[in-house]
mmCIF file of C-alpha atoms in Angstrom:
data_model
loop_
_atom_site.group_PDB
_atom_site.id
_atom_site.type_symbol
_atom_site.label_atom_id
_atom_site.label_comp_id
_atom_site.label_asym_id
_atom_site.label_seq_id
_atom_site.Cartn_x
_atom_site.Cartn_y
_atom_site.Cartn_z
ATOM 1 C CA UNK A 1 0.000 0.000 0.000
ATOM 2 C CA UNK A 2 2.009 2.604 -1.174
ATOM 3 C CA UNK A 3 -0.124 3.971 -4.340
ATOM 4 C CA UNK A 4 -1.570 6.661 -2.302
ATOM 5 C CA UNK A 5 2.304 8.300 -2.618
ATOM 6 C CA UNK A 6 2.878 7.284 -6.349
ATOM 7 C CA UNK A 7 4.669 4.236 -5.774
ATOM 8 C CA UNK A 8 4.929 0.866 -7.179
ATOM 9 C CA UNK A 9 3.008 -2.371 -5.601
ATOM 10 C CA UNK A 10 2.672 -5.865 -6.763
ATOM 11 C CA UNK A 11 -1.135 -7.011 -5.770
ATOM 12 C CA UNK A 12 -3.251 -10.209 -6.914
ATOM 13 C CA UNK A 13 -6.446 -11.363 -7.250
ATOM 14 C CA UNK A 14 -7.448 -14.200 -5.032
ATOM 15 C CA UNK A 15 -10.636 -16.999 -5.470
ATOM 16 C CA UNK A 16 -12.997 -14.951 -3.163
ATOM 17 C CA UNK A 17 -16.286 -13.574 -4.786
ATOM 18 C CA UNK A 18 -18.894 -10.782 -5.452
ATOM 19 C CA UNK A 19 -21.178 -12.085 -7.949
ATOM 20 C CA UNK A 20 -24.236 -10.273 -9.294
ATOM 21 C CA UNK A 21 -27.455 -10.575 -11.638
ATOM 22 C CA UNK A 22 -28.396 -7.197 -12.618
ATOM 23 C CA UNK A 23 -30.444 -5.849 -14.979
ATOM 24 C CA UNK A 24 -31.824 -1.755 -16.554
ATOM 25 C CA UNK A 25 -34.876 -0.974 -14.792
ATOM 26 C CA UNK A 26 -35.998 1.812 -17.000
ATOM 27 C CA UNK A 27 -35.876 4.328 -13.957
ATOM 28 C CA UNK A 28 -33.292 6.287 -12.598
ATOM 29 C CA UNK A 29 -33.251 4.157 -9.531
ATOM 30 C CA UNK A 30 -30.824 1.865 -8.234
ATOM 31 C CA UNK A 31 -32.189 -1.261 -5.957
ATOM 32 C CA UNK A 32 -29.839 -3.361 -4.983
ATOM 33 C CA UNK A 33 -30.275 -6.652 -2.994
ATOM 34 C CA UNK A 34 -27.327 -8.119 -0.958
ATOM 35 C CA UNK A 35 -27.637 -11.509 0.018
ATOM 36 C CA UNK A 36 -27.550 -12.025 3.970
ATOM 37 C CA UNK A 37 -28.591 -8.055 4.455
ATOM 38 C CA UNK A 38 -31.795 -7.255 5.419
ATOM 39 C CA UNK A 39 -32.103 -3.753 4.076
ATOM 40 C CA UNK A 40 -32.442 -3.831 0.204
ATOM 41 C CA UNK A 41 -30.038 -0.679 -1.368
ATOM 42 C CA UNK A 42 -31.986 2.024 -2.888
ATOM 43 C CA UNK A 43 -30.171 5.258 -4.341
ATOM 44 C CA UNK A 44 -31.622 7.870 -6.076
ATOM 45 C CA UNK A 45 -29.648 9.088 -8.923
ATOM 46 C CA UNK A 46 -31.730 12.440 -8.926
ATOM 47 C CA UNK A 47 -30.779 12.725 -5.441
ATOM 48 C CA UNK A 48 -26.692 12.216 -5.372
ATOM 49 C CA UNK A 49 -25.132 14.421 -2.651
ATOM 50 C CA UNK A 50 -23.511 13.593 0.751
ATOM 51 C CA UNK A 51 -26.066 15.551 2.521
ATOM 52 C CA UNK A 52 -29.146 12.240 1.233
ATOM 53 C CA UNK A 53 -26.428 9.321 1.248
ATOM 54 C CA UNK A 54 -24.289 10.665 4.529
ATOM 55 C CA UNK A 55 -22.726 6.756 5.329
ATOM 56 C CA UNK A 56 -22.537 3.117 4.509
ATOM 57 C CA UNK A 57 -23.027 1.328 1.649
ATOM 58 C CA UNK A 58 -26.031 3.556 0.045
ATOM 59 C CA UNK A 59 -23.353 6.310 0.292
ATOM 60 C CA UNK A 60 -20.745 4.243 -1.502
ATOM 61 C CA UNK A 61 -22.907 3.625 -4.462
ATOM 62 C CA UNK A 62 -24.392 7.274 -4.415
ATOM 63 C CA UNK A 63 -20.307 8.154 -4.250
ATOM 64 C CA UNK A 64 -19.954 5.847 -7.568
ATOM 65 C CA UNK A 65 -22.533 7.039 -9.818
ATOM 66 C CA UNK A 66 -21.006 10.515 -8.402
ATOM 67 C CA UNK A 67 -17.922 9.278 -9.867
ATOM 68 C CA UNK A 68 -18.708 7.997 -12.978
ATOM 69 C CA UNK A 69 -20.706 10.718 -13.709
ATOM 70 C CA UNK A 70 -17.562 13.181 -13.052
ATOM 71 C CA UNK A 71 -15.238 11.211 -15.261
ATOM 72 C CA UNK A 72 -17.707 11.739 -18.105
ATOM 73 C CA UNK A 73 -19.443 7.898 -17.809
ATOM 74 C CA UNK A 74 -23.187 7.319 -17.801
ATOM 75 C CA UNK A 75 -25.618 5.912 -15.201
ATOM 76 C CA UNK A 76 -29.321 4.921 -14.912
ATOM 77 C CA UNK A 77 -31.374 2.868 -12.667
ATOM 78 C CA UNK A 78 -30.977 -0.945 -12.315
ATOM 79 C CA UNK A 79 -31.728 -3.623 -10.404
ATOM 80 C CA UNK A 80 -29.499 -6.254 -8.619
ATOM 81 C CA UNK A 81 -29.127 -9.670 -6.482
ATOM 82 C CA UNK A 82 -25.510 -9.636 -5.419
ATOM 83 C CA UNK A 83 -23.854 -12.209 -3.037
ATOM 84 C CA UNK A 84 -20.168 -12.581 -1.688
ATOM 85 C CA UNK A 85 -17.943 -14.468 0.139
ATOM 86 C CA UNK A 86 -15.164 -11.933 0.537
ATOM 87 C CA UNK A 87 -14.237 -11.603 4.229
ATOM 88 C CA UNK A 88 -16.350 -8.031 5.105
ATOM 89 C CA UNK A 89 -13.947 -5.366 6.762
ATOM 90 C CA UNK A 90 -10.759 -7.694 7.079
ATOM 91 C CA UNK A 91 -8.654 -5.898 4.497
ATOM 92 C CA UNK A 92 -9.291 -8.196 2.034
ATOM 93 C CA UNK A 93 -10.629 -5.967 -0.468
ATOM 94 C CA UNK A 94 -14.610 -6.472 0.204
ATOM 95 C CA UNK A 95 -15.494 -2.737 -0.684
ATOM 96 C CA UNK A 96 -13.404 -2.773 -3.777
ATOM 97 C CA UNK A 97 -14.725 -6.114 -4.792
ATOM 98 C CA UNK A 98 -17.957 -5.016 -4.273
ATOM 99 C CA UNK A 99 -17.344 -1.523 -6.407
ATOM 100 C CA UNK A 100 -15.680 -3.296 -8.821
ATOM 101 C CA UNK A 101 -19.040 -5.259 -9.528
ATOM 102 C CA UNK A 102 -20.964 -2.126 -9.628
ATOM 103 C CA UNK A 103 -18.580 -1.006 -12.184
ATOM 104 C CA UNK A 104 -19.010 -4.055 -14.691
ATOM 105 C CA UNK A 105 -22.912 -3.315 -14.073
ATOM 106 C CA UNK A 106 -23.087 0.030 -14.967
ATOM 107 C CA UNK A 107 -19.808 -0.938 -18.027
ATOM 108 C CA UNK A 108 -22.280 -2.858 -19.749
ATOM 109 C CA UNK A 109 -25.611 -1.237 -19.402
ATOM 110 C CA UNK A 110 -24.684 2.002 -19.566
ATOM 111 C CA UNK A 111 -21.521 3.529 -21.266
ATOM 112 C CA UNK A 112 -21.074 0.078 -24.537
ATOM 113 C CA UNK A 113 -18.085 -1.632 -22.175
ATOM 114 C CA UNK A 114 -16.085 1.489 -22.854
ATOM 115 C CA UNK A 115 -14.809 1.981 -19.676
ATOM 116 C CA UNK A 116 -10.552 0.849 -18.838
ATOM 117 C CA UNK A 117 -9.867 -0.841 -15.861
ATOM 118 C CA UNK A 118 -8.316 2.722 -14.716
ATOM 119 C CA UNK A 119 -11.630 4.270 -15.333
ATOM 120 C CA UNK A 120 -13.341 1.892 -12.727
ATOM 121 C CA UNK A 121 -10.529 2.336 -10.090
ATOM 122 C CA UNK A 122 -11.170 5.818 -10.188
ATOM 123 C CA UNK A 123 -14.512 5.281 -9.433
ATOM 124 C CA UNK A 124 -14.047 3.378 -6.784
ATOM 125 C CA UNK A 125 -11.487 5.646 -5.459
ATOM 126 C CA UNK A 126 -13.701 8.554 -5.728
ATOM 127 C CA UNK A 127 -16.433 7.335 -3.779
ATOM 128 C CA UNK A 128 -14.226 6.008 -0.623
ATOM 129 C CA UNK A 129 -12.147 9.523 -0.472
ATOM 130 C CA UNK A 130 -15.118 11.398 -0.930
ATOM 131 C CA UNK A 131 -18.473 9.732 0.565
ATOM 132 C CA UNK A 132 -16.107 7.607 2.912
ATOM 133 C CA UNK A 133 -13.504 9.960 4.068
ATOM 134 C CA UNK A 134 -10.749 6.849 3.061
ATOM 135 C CA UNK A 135 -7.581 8.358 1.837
ATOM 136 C CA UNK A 136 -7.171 5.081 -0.158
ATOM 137 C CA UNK A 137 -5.475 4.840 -3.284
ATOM 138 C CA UNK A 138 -6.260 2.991 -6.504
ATOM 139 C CA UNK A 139 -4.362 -0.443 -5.711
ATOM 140 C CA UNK A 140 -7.483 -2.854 -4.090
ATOM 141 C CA UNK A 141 -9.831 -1.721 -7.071
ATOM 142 C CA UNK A 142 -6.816 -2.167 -10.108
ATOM 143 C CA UNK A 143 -6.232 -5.638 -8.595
ATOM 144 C CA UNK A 144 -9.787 -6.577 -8.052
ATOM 145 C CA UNK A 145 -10.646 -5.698 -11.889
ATOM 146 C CA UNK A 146 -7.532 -6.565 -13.533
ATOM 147 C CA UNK A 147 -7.223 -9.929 -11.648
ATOM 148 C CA UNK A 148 -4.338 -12.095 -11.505
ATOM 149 C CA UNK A 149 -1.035 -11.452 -10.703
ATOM 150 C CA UNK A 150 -0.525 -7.609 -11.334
ATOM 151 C CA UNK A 151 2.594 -4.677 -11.227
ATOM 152 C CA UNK A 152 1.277 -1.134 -11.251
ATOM 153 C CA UNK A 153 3.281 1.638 -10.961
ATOM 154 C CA UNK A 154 1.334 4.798 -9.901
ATOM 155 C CA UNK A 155 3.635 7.439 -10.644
ATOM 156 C CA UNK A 156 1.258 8.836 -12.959
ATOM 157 C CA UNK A 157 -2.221 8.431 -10.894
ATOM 158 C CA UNK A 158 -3.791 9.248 -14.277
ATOM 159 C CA UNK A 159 -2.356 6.794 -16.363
ATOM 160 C CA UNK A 160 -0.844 3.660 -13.778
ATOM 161 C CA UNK A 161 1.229 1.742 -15.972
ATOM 162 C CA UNK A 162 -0.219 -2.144 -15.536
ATOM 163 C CA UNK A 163 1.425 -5.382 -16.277
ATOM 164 C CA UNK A 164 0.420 -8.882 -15.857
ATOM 165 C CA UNK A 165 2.742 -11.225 -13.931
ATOM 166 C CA UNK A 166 2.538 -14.773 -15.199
ATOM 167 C CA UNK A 167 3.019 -17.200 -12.008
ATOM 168 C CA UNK A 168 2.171 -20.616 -10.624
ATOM 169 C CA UNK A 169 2.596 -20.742 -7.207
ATOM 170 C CA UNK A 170 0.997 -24.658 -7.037
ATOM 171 C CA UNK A 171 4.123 -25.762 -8.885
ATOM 172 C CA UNK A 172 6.253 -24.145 -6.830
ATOM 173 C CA UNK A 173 5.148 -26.031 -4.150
ATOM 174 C CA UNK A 174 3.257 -22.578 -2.123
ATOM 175 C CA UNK A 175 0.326 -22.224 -0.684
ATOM 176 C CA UNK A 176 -1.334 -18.868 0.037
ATOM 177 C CA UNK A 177 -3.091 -18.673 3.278
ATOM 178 C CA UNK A 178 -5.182 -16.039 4.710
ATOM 179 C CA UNK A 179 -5.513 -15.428 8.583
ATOM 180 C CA UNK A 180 -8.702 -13.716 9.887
ATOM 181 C CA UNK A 181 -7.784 -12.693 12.931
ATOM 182 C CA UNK A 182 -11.304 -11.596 13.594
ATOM 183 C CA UNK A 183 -9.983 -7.654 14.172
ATOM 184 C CA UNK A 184 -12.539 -5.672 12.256
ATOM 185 C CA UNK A 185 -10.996 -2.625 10.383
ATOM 186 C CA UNK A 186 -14.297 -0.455 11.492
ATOM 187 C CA UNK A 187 -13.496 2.901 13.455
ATOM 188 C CA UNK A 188 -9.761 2.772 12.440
ATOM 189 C CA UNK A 189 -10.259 5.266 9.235
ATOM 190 C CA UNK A 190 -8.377 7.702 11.213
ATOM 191 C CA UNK A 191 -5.558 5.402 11.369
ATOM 192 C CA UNK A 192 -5.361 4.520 8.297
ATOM 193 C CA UNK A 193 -5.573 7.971 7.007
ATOM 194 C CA UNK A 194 -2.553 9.375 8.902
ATOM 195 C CA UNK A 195 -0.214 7.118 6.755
ATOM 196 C CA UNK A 196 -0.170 8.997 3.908
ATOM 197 C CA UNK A 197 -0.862 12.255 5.218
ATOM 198 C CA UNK A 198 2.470 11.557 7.059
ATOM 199 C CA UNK A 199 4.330 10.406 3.888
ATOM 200 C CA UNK A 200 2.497 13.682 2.396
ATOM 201 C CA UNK A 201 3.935 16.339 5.168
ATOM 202 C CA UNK A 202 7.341 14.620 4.374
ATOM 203 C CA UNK A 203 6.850 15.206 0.643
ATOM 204 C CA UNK A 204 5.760 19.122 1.488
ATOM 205 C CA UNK A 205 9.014 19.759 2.837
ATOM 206 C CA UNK A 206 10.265 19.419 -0.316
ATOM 207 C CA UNK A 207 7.717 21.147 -2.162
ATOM 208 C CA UNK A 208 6.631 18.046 -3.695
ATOM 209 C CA UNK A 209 2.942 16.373 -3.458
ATOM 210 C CA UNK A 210 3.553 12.517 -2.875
ATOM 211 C CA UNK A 211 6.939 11.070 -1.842
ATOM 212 C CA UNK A 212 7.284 9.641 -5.611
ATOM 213 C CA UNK A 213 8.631 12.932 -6.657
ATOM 214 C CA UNK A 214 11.104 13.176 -3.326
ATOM 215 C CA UNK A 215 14.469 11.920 -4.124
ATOM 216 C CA UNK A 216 15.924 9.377 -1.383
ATOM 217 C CA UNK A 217 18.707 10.696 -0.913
ATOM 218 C CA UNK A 218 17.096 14.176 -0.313
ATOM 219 C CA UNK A 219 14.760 12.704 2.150
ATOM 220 C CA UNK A 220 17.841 11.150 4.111
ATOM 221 C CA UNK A 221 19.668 14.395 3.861
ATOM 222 C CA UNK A 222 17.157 16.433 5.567
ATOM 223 C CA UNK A 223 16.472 13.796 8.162
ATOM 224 C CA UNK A 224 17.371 16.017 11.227
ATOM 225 C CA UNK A 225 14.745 18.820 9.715
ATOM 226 C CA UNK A 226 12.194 16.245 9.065
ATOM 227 C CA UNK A 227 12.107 14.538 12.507
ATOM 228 C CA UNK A 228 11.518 17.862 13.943
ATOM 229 C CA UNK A 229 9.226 19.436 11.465
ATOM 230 C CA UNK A 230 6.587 15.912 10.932
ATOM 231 C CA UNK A 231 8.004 13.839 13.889
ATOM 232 C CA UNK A 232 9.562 10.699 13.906
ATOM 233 C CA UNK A 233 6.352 8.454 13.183
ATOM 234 C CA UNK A 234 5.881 10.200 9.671
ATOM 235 C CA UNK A 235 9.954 10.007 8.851
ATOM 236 C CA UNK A 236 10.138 6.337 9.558
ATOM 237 C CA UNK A 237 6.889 5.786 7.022
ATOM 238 C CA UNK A 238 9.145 7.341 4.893
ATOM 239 C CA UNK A 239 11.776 5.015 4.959
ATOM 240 C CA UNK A 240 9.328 2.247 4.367
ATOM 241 C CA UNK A 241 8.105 4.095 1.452
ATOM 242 C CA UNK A 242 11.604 4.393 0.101
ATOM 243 C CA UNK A 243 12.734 0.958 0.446
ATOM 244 C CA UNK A 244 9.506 -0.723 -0.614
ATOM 245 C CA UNK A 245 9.070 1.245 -3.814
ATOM 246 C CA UNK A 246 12.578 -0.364 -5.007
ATOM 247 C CA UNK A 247 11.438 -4.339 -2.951
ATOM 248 C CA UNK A 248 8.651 -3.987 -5.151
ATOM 249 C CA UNK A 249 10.792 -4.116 -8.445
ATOM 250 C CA UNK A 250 12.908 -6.928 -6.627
ATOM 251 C CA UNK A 251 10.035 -9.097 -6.050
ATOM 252 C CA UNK A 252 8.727 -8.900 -9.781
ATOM 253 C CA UNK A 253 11.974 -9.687 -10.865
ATOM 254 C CA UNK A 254 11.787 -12.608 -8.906
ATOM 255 C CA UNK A 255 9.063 -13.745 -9.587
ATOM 256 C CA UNK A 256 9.360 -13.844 -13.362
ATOM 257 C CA UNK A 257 13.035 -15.396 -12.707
ATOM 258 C CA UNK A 258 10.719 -18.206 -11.019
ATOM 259 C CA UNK A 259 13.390 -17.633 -7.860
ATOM 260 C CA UNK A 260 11.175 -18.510 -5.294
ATOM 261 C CA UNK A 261 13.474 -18.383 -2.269
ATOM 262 C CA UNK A 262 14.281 -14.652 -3.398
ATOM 263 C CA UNK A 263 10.768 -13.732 -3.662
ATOM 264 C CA UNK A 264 10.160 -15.284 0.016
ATOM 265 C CA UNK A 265 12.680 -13.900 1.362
ATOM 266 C CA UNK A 266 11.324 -10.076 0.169
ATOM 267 C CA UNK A 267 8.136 -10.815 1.215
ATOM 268 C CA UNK A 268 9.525 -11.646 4.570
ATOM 269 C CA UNK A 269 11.565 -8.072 4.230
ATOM 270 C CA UNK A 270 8.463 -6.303 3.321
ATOM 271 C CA UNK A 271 6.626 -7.342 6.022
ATOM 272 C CA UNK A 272 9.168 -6.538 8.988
ATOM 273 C CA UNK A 273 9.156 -3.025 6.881
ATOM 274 C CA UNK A 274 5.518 -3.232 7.396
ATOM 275 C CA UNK A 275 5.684 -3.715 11.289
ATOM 276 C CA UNK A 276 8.477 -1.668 12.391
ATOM 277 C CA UNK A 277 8.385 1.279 9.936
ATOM 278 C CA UNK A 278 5.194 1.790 8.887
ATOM 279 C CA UNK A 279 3.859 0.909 12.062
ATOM 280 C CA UNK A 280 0.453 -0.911 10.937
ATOM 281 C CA UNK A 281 0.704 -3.898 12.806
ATOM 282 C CA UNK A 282 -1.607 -2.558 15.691
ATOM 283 C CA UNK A 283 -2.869 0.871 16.778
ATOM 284 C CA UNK A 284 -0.779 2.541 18.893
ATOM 285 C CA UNK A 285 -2.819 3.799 22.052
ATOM 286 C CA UNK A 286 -4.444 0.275 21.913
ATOM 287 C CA UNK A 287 -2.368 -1.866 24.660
ATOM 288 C CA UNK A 288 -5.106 -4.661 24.504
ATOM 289 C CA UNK A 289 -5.527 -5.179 21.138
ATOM 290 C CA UNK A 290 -3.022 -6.412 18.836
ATOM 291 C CA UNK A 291 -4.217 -9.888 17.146
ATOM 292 C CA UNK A 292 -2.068 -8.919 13.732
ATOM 293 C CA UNK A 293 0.727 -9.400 16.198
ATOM 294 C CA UNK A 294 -0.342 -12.457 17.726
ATOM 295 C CA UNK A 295 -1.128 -13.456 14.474
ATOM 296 C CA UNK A 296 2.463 -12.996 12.795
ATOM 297 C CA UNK A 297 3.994 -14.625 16.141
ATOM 298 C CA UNK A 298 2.051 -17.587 16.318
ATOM 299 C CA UNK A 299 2.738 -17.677 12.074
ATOM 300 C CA UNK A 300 6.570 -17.400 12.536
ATOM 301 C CA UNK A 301 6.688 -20.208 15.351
ATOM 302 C CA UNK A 302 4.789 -22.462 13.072
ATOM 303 C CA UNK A 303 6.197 -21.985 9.552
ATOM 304 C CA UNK A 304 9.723 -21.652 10.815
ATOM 305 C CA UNK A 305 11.555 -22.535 7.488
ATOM 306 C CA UNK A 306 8.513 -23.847 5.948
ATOM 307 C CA UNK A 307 7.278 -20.011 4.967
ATOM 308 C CA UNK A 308 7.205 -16.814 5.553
ATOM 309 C CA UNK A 309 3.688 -14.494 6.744
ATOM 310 C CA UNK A 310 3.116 -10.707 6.831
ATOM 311 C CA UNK A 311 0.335 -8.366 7.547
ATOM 312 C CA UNK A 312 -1.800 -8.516 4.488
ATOM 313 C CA UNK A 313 -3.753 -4.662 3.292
ATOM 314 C CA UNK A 314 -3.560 -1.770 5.336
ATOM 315 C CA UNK A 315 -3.331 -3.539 8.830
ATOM 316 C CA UNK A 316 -4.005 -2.342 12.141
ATOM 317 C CA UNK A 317 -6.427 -5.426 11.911
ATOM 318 C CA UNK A 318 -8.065 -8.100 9.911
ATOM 319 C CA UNK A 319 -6.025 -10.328 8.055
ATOM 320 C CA UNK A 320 -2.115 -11.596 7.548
ATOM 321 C CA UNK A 321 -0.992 -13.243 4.704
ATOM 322 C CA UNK A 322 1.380 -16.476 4.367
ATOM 323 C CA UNK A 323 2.667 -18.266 1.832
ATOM 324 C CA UNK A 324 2.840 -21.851 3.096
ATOM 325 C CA UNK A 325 5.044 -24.528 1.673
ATOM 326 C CA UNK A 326 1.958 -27.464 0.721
ATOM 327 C CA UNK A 327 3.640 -30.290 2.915
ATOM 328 C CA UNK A 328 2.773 -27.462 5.924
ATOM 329 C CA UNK A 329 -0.319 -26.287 4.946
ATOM 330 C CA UNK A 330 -2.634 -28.700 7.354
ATOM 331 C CA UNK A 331 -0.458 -27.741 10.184
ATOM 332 C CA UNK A 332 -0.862 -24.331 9.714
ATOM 333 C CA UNK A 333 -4.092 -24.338 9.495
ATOM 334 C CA UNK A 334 -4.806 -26.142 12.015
ATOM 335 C CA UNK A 335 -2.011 -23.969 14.441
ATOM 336 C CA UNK A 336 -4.054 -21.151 13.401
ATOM 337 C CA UNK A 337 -7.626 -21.817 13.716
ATOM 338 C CA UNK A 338 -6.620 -23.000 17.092
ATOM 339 C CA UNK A 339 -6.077 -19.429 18.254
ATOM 340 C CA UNK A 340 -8.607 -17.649 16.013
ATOM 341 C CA UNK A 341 -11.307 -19.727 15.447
ATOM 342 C CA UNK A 342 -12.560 -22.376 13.069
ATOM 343 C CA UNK A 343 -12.347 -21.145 9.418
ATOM 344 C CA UNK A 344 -10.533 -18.130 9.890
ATOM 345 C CA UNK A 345 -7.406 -19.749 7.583
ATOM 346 C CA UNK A 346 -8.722 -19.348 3.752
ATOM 347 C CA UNK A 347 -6.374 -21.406 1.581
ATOM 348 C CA UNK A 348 -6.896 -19.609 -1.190
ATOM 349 C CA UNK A 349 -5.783 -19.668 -4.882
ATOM 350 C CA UNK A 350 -4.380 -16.360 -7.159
ATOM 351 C CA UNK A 351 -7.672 -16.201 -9.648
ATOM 352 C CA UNK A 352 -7.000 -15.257 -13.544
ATOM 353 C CA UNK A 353 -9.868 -13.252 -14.165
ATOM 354 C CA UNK A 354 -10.892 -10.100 -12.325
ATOM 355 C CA UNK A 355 -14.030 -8.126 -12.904
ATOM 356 C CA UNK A 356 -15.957 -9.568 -15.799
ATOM 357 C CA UNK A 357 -19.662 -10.436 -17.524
ATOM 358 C CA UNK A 358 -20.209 -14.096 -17.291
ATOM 359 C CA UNK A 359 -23.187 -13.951 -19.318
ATOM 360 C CA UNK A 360 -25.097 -11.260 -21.475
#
């Protein structure tokens, strides 16, 4: 997660769903039916403003036709049965997934499947930094449309240069596991917004708007200034930035080198990063509360050489990633689900397709 500063990230798609039948209903009315949810959707397109859709998901859709409507895309009313499986407000993407859908809906019925993969990320972005208050970037909806393995550089916001990784990770022997550690993401928007309004404040210093534009050795330079000016916090973000935006390229590499030790080894890197430099492991003025942490402990004694595990999205809570060498994978599970609960490890599979029409 460092496209909200410009940088590079290497993301995937994974076999959890939001699926949807959907069709025009001739009004300019959007009802939308979510499977499990009591309270059917209903947005007003004659009515879009933050003032009528102030929270939720009503407000995220109202923020989407917003947003399509802003970067010159049509909308109208339609009707929809959607159901999911993607773990709600665990950092696994459910919003984005869930946009994303809304995007291939309005894509088809709407605007003749003009709109890029960019265009829908945009979207999606508008409506969480807008009717959300998330100072999110682009990466969770890119990844969700695109699907598969995916680099994106985000230097230019407008135009994110995209390209598809080709990997196997079931014949090299990995399995990728997803912890739930049953922390729920909700209330920590504050937290998660102070990231990169840090990175930001370090970028102002050099009259710069994202740390993209900062050169490193600049940043390391002025360290002194820096720790006094945005505190210590926001400079150590900044190193993380830094050295992720370059780990990125090294795990690509790696990847398409099919040197599988390499790329475990900077996934490992990343993740300590993660933890003691960016500092989204668990919230700071919460002593009582840190199951990410228990969660990458209880990962590390397990795996030992037999993988590596990280905190997976934005963190603070949710979810942690690992990618589990197969003759492990049972143990793991099990080691886990001990100490979260039954089914909170997802063995899970990197899915080919992202956001897409099954049937017309």
């Amino acid at each position: 997660h460092v496209d909200h500063n410009g940088g590079k990230v290497i993301a995937g798609s994974i076999n959890l769903d939001t699926i949807g039948a959907a069709a025009p209903n001739g009004t300019n009315v959007i009802h939308i039916t979510s499977e499990g949810y009591r309270d059917e959707i209903v947005v007003d397109l004659d009515k879009i403003s933050r003032a009528n859709y102030p929270k939720g998901t009503f407000a995220l859709v109202a923020g989407m036709m917003e947003g399509a409507k802003k970067n010159g895309f049509q909308a109208a009313g339609f009707d929809a049965y959607v159901s999911t499986n993607v773990i709600a407000a665990a950092g696994v993407s459910s919003s984005a997934s869930f946009e994303m859908l809304i995007c291939v809906i309005i894509d088809y019925f709407f605007n003749d499947s003009k709109m890029t993969y960019t265009d829908y990320a945009k979207i999606g972005q508008y409506a969480e930094n807008v009717y959300w208050d998330k100072a999110s970037g682009m990466m969770d909806q890119m990844a969700c449309a695109i699907g598969g393995m995916v680099y994106i550089d985000f230097e230019n916001e407008e135009k994110p240069q995209v390209e598809k990784i080709d990997v196997d990770f079931e014949k090299a022997g990995l399995t990728l596991c997803i912890v739930d550690t049953k922390g729920s993401h909700a209330g920590l928007t504050h937290e998660y917004a102070q990231i990169p309004v840090e990175m930001k404040q370090i970028a102002a210093h050099f009259g710069k708007n994202v740390l993209r534009e900062v050169e490193e050795k600049d940043f390391y330079a002025a360290l002194p200034v820096l720790c006094k000016e945005s505190g210590d916090r926001a400079v150590l973000r900044a190193i993380h930035f830094f050295a992720e935006d370059e780990r990125v390229v090294k795990e690509v590499n790696a990847l398409r080198a099919g040197d599988w030790n390499r790329f475990l080894k900077l996934v490992k890197e990343s993740g300590d990063s993660s933890y003691k430099y960016l500092q989204n492991v668990y919230v700071s003025h919460d002593t009582v509360n840190e199951p990410v942490a228990i969660a990458l402990a209880v990962s590390e004694r397990t795996l030992a050489d037999k993988g590596v595990c990280r905190v997976h999205g934005g963190g603070f809570a949710g979810t942690i990633q690992a990618f589990v060498k197969e003759a492990a994978v049972l143990d793991y599970k099990n080691a886990m689900e001990a100490v979260f609960g039954a089914d909170s490890c997802h063995v899970l599979k990197i899915r080919r397709y992202g956001g897409i029409r099954v049937i017309g």
